[in-house]
Coordinates of C-alpha atoms in Angstrom, one line a residue:
Chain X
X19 CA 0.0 0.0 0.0
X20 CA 1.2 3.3 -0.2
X21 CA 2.5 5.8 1.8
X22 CA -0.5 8.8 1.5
X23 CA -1.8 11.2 4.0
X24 CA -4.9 8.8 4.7
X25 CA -2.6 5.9 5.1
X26 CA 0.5 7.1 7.1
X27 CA -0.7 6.7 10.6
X28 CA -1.9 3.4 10.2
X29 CA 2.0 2.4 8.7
X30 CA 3.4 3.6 11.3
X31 CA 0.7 2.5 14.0
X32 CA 1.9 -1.1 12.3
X33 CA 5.1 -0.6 12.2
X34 CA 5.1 -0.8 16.2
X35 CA 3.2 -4.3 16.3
X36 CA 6.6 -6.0 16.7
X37 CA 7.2 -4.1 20.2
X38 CA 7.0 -6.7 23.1
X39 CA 6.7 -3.8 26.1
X40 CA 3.3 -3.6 25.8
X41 CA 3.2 -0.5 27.6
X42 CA 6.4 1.0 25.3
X43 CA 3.8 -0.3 22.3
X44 CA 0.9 1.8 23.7
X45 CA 2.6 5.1 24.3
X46 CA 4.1 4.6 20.8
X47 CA 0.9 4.3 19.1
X48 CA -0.4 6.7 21.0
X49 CA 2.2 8.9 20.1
X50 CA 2.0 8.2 16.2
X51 CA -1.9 8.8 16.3
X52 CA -1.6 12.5 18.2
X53 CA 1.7 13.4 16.5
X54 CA 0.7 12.5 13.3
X55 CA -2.8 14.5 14.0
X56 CA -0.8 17.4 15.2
X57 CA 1.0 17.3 11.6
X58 CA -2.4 17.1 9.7
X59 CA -3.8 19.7 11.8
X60 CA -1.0 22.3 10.5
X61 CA 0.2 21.3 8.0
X62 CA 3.4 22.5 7.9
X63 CA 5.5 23.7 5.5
X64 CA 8.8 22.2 5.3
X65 CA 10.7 25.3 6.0
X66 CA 8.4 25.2 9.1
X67 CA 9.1 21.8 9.8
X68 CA 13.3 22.2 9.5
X69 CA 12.4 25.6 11.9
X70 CA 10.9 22.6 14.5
X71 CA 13.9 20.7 13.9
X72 CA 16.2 23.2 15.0
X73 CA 14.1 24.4 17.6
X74 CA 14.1 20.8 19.6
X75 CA 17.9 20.3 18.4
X76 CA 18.2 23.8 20.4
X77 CA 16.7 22.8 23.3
X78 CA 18.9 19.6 23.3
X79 CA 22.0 21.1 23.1
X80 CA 21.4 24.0 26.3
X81 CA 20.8 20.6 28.6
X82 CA 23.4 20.1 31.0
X83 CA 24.2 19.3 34.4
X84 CA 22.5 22.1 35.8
X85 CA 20.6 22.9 33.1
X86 CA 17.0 21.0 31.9
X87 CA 15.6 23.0 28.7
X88 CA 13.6 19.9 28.0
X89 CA 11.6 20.1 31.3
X90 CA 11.6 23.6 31.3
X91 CA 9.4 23.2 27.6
X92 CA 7.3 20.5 29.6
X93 CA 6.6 23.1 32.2
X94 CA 6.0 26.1 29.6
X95 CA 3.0 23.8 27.8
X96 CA 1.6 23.2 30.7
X97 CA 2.8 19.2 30.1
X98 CA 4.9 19.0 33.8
X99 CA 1.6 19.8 35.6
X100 CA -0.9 17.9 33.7
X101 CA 1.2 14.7 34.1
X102 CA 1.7 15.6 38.1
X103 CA -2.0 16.6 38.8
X104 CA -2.2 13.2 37.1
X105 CA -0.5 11.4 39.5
X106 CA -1.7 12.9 42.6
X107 CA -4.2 11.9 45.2
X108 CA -7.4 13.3 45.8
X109 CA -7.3 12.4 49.4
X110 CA -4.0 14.5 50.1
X111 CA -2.4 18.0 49.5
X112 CA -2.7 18.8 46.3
X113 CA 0.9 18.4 43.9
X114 CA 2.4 20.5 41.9
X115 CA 5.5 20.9 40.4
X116 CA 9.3 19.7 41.3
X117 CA 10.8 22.4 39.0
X118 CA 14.5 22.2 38.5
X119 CA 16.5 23.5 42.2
X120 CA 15.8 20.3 43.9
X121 CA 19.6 19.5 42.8
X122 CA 21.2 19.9 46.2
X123 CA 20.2 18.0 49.5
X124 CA 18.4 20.4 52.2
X125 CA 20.9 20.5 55.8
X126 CA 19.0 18.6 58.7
X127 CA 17.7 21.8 60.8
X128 CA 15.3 21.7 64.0
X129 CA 12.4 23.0 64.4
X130 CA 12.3 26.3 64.6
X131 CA 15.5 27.1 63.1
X132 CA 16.1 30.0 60.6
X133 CA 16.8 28.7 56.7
X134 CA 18.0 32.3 55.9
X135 CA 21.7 32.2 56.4
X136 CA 21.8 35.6 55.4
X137 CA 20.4 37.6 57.9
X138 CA 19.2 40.7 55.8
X139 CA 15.9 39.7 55.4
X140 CA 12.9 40.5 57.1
X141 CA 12.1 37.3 58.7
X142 CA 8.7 35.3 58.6
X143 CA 8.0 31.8 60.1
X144 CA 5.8 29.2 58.7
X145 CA 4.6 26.9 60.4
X146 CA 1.9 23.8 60.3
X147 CA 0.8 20.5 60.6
X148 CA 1.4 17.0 58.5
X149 CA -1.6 15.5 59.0
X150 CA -3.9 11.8 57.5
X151 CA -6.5 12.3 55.9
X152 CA -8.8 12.0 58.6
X153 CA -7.3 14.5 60.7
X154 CA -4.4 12.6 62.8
X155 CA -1.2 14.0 63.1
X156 CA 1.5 12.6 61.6
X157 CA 4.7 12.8 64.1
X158 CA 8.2 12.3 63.0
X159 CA 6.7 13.6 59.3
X160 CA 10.0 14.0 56.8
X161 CA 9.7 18.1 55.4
X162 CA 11.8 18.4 52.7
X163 CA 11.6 22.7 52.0
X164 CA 13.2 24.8 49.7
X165 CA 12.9 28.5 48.4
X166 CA 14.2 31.6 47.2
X167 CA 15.7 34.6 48.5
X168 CA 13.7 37.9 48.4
X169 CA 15.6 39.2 45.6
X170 CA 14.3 35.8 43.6
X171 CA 17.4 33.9 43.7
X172 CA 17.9 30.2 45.3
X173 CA 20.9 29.4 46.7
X174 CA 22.3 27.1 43.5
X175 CA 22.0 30.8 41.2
X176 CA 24.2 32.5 43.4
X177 CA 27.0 30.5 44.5
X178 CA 29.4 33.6 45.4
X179 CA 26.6 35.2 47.2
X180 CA 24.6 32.7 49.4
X181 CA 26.6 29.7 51.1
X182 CA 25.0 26.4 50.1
X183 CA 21.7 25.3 51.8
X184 CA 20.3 28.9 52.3
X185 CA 16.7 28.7 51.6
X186 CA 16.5 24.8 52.1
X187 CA 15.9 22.9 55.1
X188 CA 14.6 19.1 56.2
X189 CA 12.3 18.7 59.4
X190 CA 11.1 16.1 61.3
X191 CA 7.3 17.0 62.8
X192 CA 7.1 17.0 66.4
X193 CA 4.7 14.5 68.5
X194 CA 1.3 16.4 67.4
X195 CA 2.4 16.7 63.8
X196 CA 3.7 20.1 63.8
X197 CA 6.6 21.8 62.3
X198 CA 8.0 25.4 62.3
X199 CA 11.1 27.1 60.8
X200 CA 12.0 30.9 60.2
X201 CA 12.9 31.8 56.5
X202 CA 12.5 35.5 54.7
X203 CA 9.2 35.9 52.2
X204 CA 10.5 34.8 49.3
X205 CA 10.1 36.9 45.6
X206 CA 8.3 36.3 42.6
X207 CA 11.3 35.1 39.8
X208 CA 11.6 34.9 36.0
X209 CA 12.5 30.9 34.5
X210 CA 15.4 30.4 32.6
X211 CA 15.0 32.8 29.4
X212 CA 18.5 32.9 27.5
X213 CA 17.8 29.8 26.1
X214 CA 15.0 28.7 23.2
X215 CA 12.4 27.9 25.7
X216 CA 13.2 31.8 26.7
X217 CA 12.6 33.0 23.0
X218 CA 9.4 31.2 22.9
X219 CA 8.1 33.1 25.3
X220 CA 9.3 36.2 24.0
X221 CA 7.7 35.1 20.6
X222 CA 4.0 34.3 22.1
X223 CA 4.1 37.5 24.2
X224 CA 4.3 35.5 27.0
X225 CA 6.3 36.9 30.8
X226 CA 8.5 34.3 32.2
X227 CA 7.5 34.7 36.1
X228 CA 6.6 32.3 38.8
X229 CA 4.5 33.9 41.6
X230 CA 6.6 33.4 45.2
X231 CA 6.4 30.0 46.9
X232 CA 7.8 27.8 49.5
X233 CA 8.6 24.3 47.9
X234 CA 7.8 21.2 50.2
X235 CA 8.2 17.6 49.3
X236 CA 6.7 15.8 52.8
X237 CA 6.3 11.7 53.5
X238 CA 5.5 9.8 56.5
X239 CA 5.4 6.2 57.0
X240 CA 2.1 4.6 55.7
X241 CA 1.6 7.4 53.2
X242 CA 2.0 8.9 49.8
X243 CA 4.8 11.3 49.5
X244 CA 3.6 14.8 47.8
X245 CA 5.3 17.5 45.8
X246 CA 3.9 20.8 46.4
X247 CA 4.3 24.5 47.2
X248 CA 3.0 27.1 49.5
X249 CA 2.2 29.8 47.0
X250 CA 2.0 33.7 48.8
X251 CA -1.0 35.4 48.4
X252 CA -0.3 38.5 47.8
X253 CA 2.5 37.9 45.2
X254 CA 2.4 39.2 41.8
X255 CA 1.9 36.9 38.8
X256 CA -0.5 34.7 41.1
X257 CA -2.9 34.7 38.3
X258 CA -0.1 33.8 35.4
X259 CA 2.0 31.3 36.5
X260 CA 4.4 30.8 33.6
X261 CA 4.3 26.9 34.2
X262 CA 0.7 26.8 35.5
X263 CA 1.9 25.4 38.8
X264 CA -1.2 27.6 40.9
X265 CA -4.0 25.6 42.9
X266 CA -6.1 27.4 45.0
X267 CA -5.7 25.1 47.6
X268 CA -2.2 26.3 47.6
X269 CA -2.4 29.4 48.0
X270 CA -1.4 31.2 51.3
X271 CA -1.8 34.3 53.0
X272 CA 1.8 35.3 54.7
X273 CA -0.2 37.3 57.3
X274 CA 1.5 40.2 58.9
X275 CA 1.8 39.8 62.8
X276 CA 2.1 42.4 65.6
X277 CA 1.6 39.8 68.1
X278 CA 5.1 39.8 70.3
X279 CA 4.1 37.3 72.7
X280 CA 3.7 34.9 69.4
X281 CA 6.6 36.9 68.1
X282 CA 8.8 35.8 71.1
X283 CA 7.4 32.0 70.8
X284 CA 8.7 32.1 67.2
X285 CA 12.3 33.6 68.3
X286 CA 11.2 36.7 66.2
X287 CA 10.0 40.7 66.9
X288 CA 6.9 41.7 65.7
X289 CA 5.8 43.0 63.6
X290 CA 6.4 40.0 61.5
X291 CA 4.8 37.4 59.0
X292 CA 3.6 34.3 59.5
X293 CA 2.3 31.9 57.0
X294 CA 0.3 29.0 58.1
X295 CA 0.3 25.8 55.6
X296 CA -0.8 22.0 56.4
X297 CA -0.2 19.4 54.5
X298 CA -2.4 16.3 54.1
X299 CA -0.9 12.9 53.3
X300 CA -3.3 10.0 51.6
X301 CA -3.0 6.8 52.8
X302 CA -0.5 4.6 50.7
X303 CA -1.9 1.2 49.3
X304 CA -0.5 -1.2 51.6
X305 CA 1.8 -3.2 49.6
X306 CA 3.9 -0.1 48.6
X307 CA 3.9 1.6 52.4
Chain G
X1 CA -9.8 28.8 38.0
X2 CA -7.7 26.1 39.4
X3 CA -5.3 24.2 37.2
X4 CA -7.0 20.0 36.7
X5 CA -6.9 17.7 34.4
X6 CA -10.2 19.2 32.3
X7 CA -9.1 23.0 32.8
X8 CA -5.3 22.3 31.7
X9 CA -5.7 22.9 27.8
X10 CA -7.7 25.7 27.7
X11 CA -5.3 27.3 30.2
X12 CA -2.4 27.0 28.6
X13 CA -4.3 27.9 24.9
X14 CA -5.0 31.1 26.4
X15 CA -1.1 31.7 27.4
X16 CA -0.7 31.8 23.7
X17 CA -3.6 34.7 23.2
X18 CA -0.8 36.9 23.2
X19 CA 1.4 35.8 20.0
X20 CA 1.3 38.7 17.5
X21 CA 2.6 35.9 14.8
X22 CA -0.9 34.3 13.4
X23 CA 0.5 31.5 12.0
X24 CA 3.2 30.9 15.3
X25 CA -0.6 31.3 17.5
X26 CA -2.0 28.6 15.0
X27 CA 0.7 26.3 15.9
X28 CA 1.7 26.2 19.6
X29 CA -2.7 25.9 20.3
X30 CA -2.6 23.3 17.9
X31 CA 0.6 21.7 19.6
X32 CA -0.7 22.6 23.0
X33 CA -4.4 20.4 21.9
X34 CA -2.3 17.6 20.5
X35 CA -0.1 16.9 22.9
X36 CA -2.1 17.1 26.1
X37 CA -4.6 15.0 24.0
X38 CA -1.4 12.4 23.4
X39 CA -0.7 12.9 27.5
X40 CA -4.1 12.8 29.0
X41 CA -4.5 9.5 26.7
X42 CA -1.3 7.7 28.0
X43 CA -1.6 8.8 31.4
X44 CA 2.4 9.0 32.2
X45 CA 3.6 8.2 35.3
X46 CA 6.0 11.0 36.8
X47 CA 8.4 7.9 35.9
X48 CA 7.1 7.9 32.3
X49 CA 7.6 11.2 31.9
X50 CA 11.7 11.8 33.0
X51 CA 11.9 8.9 30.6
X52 CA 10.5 10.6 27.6
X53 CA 12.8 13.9 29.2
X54 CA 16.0 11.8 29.0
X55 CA 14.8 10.2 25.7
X56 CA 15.0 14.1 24.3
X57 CA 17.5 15.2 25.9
X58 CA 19.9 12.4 24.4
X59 CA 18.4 12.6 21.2
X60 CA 19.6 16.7 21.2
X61 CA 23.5 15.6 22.3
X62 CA 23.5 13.3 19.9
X63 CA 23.3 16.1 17.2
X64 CA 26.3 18.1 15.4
X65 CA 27.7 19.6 12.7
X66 CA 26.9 15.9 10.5
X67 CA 24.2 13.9 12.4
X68 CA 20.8 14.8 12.8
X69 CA 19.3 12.8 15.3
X70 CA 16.0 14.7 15.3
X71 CA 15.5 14.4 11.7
X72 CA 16.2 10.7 12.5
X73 CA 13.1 10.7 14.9
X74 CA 11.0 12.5 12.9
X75 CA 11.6 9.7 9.6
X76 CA 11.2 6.3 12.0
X77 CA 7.9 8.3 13.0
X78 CA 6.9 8.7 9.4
X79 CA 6.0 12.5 10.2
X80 CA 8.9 13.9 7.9
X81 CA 7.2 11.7 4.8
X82 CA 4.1 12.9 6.2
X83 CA 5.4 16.6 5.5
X84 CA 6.9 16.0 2.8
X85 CA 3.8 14.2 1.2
X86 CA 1.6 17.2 1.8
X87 CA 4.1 19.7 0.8
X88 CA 4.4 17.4 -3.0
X89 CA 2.4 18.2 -5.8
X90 CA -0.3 16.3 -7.4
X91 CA 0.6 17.0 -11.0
X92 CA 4.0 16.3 -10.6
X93 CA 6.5 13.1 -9.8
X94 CA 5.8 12.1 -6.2
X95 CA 8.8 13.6 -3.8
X96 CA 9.6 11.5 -1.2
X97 CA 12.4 12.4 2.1
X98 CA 15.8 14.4 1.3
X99 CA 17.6 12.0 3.6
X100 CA 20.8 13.2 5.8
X101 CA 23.5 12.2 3.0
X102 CA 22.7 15.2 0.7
X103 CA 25.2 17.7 2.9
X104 CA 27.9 17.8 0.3
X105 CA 27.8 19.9 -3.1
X106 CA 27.8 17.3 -5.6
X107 CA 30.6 17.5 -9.1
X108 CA 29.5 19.0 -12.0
X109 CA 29.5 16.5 -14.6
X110 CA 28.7 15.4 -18.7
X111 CA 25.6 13.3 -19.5
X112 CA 27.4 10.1 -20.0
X113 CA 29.6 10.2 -16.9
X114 CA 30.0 7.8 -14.5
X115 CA 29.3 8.2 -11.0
X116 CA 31.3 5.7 -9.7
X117 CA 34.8 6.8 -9.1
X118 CA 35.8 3.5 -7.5
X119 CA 35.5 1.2 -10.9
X120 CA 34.9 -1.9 -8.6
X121 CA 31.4 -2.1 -9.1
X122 CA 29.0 -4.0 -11.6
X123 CA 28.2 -0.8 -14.4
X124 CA 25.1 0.1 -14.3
X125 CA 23.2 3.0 -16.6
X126 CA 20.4 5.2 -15.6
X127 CA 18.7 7.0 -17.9
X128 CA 15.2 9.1 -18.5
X129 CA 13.8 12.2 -19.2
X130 CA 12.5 15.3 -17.8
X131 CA 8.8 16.5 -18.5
X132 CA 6.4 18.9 -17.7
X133 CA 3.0 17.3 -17.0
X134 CA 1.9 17.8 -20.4
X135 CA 5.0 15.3 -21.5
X136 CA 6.7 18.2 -23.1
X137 CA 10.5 17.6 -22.5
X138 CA 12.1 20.1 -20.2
X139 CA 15.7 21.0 -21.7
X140 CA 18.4 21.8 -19.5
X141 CA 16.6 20.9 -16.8
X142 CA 19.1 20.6 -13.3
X143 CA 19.6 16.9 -12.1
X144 CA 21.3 16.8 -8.7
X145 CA 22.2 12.9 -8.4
X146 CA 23.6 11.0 -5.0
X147 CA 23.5 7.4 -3.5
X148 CA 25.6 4.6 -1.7
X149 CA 28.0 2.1 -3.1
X150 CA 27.2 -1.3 -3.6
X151 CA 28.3 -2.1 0.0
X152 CA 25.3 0.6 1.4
X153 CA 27.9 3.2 2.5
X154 CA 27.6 6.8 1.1
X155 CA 30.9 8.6 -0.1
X156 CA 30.3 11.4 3.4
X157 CA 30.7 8.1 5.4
X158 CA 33.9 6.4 4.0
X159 CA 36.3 9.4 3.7
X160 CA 39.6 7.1 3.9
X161 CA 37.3 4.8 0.9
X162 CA 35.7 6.6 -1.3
X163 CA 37.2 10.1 -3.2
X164 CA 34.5 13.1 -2.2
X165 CA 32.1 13.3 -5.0
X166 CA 31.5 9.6 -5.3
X167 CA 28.0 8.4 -6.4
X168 CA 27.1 12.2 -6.8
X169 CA 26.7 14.2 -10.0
X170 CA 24.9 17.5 -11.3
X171 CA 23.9 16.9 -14.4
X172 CA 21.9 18.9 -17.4
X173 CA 19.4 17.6 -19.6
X174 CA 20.3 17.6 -23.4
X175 CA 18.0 19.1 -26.1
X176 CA 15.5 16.2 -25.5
X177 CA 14.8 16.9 -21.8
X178 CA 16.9 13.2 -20.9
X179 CA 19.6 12.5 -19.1
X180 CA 22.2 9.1 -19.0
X181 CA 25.0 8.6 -15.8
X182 CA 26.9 5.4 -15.3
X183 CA 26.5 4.2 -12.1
X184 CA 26.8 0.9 -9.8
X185 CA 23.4 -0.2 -8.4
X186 CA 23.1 0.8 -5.0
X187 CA 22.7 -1.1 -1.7
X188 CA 20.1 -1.1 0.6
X189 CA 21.8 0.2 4.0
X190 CA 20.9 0.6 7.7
X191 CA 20.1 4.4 9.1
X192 CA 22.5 5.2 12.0
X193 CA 21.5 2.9 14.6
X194 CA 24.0 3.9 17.4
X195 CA 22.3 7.0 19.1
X196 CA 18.5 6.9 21.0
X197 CA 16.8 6.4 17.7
X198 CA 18.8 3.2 17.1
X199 CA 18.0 2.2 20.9
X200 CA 13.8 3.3 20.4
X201 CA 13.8 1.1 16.9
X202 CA 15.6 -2.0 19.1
X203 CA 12.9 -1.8 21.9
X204 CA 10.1 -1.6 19.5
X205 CA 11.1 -4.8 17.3
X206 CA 12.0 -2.2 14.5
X207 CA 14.8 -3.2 11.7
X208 CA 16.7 -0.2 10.3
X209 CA 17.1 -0.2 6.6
X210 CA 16.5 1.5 4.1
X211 CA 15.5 -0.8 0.5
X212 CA 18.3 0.3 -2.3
X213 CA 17.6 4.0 -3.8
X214 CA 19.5 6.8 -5.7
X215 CA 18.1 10.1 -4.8
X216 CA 17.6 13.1 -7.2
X217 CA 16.7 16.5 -7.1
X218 CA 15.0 17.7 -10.0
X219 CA 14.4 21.5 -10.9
X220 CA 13.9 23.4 -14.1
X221 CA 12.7 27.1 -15.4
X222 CA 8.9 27.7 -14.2
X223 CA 8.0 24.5 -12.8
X224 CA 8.4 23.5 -9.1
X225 CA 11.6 21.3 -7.8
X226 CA 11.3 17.9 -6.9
X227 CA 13.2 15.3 -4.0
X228 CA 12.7 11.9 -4.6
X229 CA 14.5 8.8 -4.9
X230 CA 14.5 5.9 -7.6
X231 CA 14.1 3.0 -5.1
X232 CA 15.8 -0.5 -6.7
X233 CA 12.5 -2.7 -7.3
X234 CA 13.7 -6.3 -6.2
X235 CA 15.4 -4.4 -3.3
X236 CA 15.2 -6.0 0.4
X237 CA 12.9 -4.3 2.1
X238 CA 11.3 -2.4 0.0
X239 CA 8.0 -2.9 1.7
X240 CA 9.7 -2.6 4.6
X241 CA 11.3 0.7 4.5
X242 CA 12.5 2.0 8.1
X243 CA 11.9 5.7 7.4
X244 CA 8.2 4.7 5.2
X245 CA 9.7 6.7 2.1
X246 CA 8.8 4.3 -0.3
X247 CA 5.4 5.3 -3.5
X248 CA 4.5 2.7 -5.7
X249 CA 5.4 5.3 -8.4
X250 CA 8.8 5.7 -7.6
X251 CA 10.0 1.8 -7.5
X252 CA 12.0 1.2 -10.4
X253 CA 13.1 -1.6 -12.7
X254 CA 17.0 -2.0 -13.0
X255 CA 16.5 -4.3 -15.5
X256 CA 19.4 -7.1 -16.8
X257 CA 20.1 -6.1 -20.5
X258 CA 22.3 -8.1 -22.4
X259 CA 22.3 -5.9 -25.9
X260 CA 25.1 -5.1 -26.8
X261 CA 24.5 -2.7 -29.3
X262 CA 22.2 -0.8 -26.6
X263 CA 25.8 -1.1 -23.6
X264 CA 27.6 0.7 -26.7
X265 CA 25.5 3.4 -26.7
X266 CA 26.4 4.0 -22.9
X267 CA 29.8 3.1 -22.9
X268 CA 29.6 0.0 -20.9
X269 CA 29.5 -3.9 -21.6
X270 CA 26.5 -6.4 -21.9
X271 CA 25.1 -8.0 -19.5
X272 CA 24.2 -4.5 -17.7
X273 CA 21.1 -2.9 -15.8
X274 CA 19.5 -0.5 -17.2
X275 CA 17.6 2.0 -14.7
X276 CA 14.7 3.9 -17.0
X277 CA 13.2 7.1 -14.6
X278 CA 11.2 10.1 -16.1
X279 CA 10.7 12.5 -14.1
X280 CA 7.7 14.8 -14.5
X281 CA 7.8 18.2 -12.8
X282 CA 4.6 20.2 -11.9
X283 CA 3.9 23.9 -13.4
X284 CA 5.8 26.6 -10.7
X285 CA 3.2 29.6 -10.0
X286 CA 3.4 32.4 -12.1
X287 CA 4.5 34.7 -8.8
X288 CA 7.0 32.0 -7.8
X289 CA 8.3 31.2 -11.0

């Protein structure tokens, strides 16, 4: 038969019969049928087509060691959050995403330690509660946090500036479930732009910013481990997150305190701000706990 | 609005409300449909989806300055025939892939001439004409002419083998719109399989090769160009071709002649094959003439 518009996707749809992953052999038909439908939808010149060539070969060649354009694409269609609201549970704290400066590991701090190293911030606590699904707290709760500076910055950017593990830290919840730590508020930030994801952006009019958040990965024995941030409330670009990364369940006010006598249980002076964020952990099927 | 599974593509459609470019707009909604169509259908684990990250990411480092690995992807996918076949023209020979071998100039050389630069090989001739699609003959009409060797290996591949310019030729048609090369008949050959697209082709059950072809480019005053191939006709695999570039039009006889008089004509000696190709090229628009 031969190769024509109507009958290329079923050729290549064939040509995968032979695979004996039948999962590999799903995703690739199920690639052919979409990409193919993509390519039949616009048909594309093939000036376009070489442009598309160059533009993925571009995005291949900035990856690095400390450098993902690939996921940074992912995150830009909206692909990195689909496939993580995906794979979270309804029962728990809603996921969102890794993003790309999880790359060092967070310094074991106690509760109620400071993760600015820096000093020149004003500071803010946050503080909360790991909790099941029905309400019991979770002690001894792993925290896994990280975040930026308030210029925008994590520690990773900035290695002649902040000393490694500024902005990170990993708790352990006390015997009700709680945890605390001081940090600064951290800033809204721009992705990545000098590379081709960056010019996309420029092309399609689109800004680059993340509204401020407070990354947290958290797991407890018995329980699913979740991905998420604690977005600020009052941060700009809340609306227009450039990777789509907002739930409103994550949002959080970072409420200004004049309370000393909370102040002084914090190890802070008021007035100060103080964000309050729990974090719900489903129940994990019980082979896999 | 939150960010779920049935919100996610109209979201990030909207990002691209922006794009002053109509035709860029067109493309990243349609890309931004297809693919979260392709993901929503698959349902990726996070697992899945660093998998398919990697997958690119290798692909882009295995590109430079002489391999495509992209290009290499889209032919085992079938979507640069795809491109191509929309982009050909009904009234004209049927174009089929360019291929990744066509990245030297090739010689300028006589009707008559033979290809071959090695002299090892069994002579071949190949000979036709060039038409318009009335049948009128198209004098000094440009023939750009490469292929492999008799052992599959093109000249770009063997530099310490072959001299540069082997199997290639620029030819003109004579008076009569046809053309005549010496040649050897050409092997069918594998495409590269030692990057990710040689690994994806392995895990799918997937051979390779390519069935024997000699590739032309055909152009000429006021019609539009052509890229298409000659494929061998009792080739192996030529209903299996890895990159699906085979038409039924374009198979060709090289037939086993054993006149005499006719391997005269050529400058060659009986038994030979004989190769016959017309190549009929579609009207150019007036504007684009």
């Amino acid at each position: 038969m031969d190769f024509t518009v109507e009958t290329a996707t079923a050729a290549v749809m064939e040509s995968f019969q032979g695979t004996k992953d039948p999962r590999l052999r799903e995703v690739m038909e199920g690639l052919t049928r979409h990409l193919h439908a993509f390519v039949k939808d616009i048909e594309p010149t093939m000036e376009e087509w070489e442009a598309a060539i160059d533009f993925l070969t571009a995005v291949g060649h900035k990856c690095d060691d400390t450098r993902q354009e690939f996921v940074l694409l992912s995150d830009v269609l909206g692909v990195s959050m689909l496939v993580e609201t995906m794979n979270g549970d309804e029962h728990g704290t809603e996921s969102t995403v890794l993003g790309p400066f999880h790359m060092t590991e967070s310094p074991r701090r106690e509760l109620g330690d400071s993760i600015d190293l820096l000093g020149t911030g004003r500071l803010c606590v946050v503080s909360g509660r790991v909790l099941s699904p029905d309400g019991t707290p979770l002690l001894g709760a792993e925290l896994d946090v990280w975040q930026c500076t308030e210029d925008g910055f994590y520690d990773v950017q900035q290695p002649d500036v902040q000393p490694p593990g500024n902005g990170r830290g990993l708790f352990r919840t006390d015997d009700e479930g709680r945890f605390w730590f001081r940090t600064v508020v951290p800033s809204h930030y721009p992705i990545p732009t000098d590379g081709p994801v960056g010019a996309l952006l420029r092309a399609t009019g689109r800004h680059p910013y993340r509204p401020a958040h407070v990354h947290f990965i958290a797991g407890a024995a018995g329980h699913r481990p979740v991905t998420t941030h604690a977005f600020v409330a009052d941060s700009p670009y809340i609306h227009s997150d450039a990777v789509f990364a907002v739930k409103q369940g994550l949002i959080t006010d970072f409420t200004e305190s004049n309370d000393q006598q909370e102040a002084d249980r914090y190890g802070v002076t008021a007035p100060f701000r103080h964000a309050r964020f729990d974090i719900v952990l489903a129940t994990a099927p019980e082979a896999t706990a």
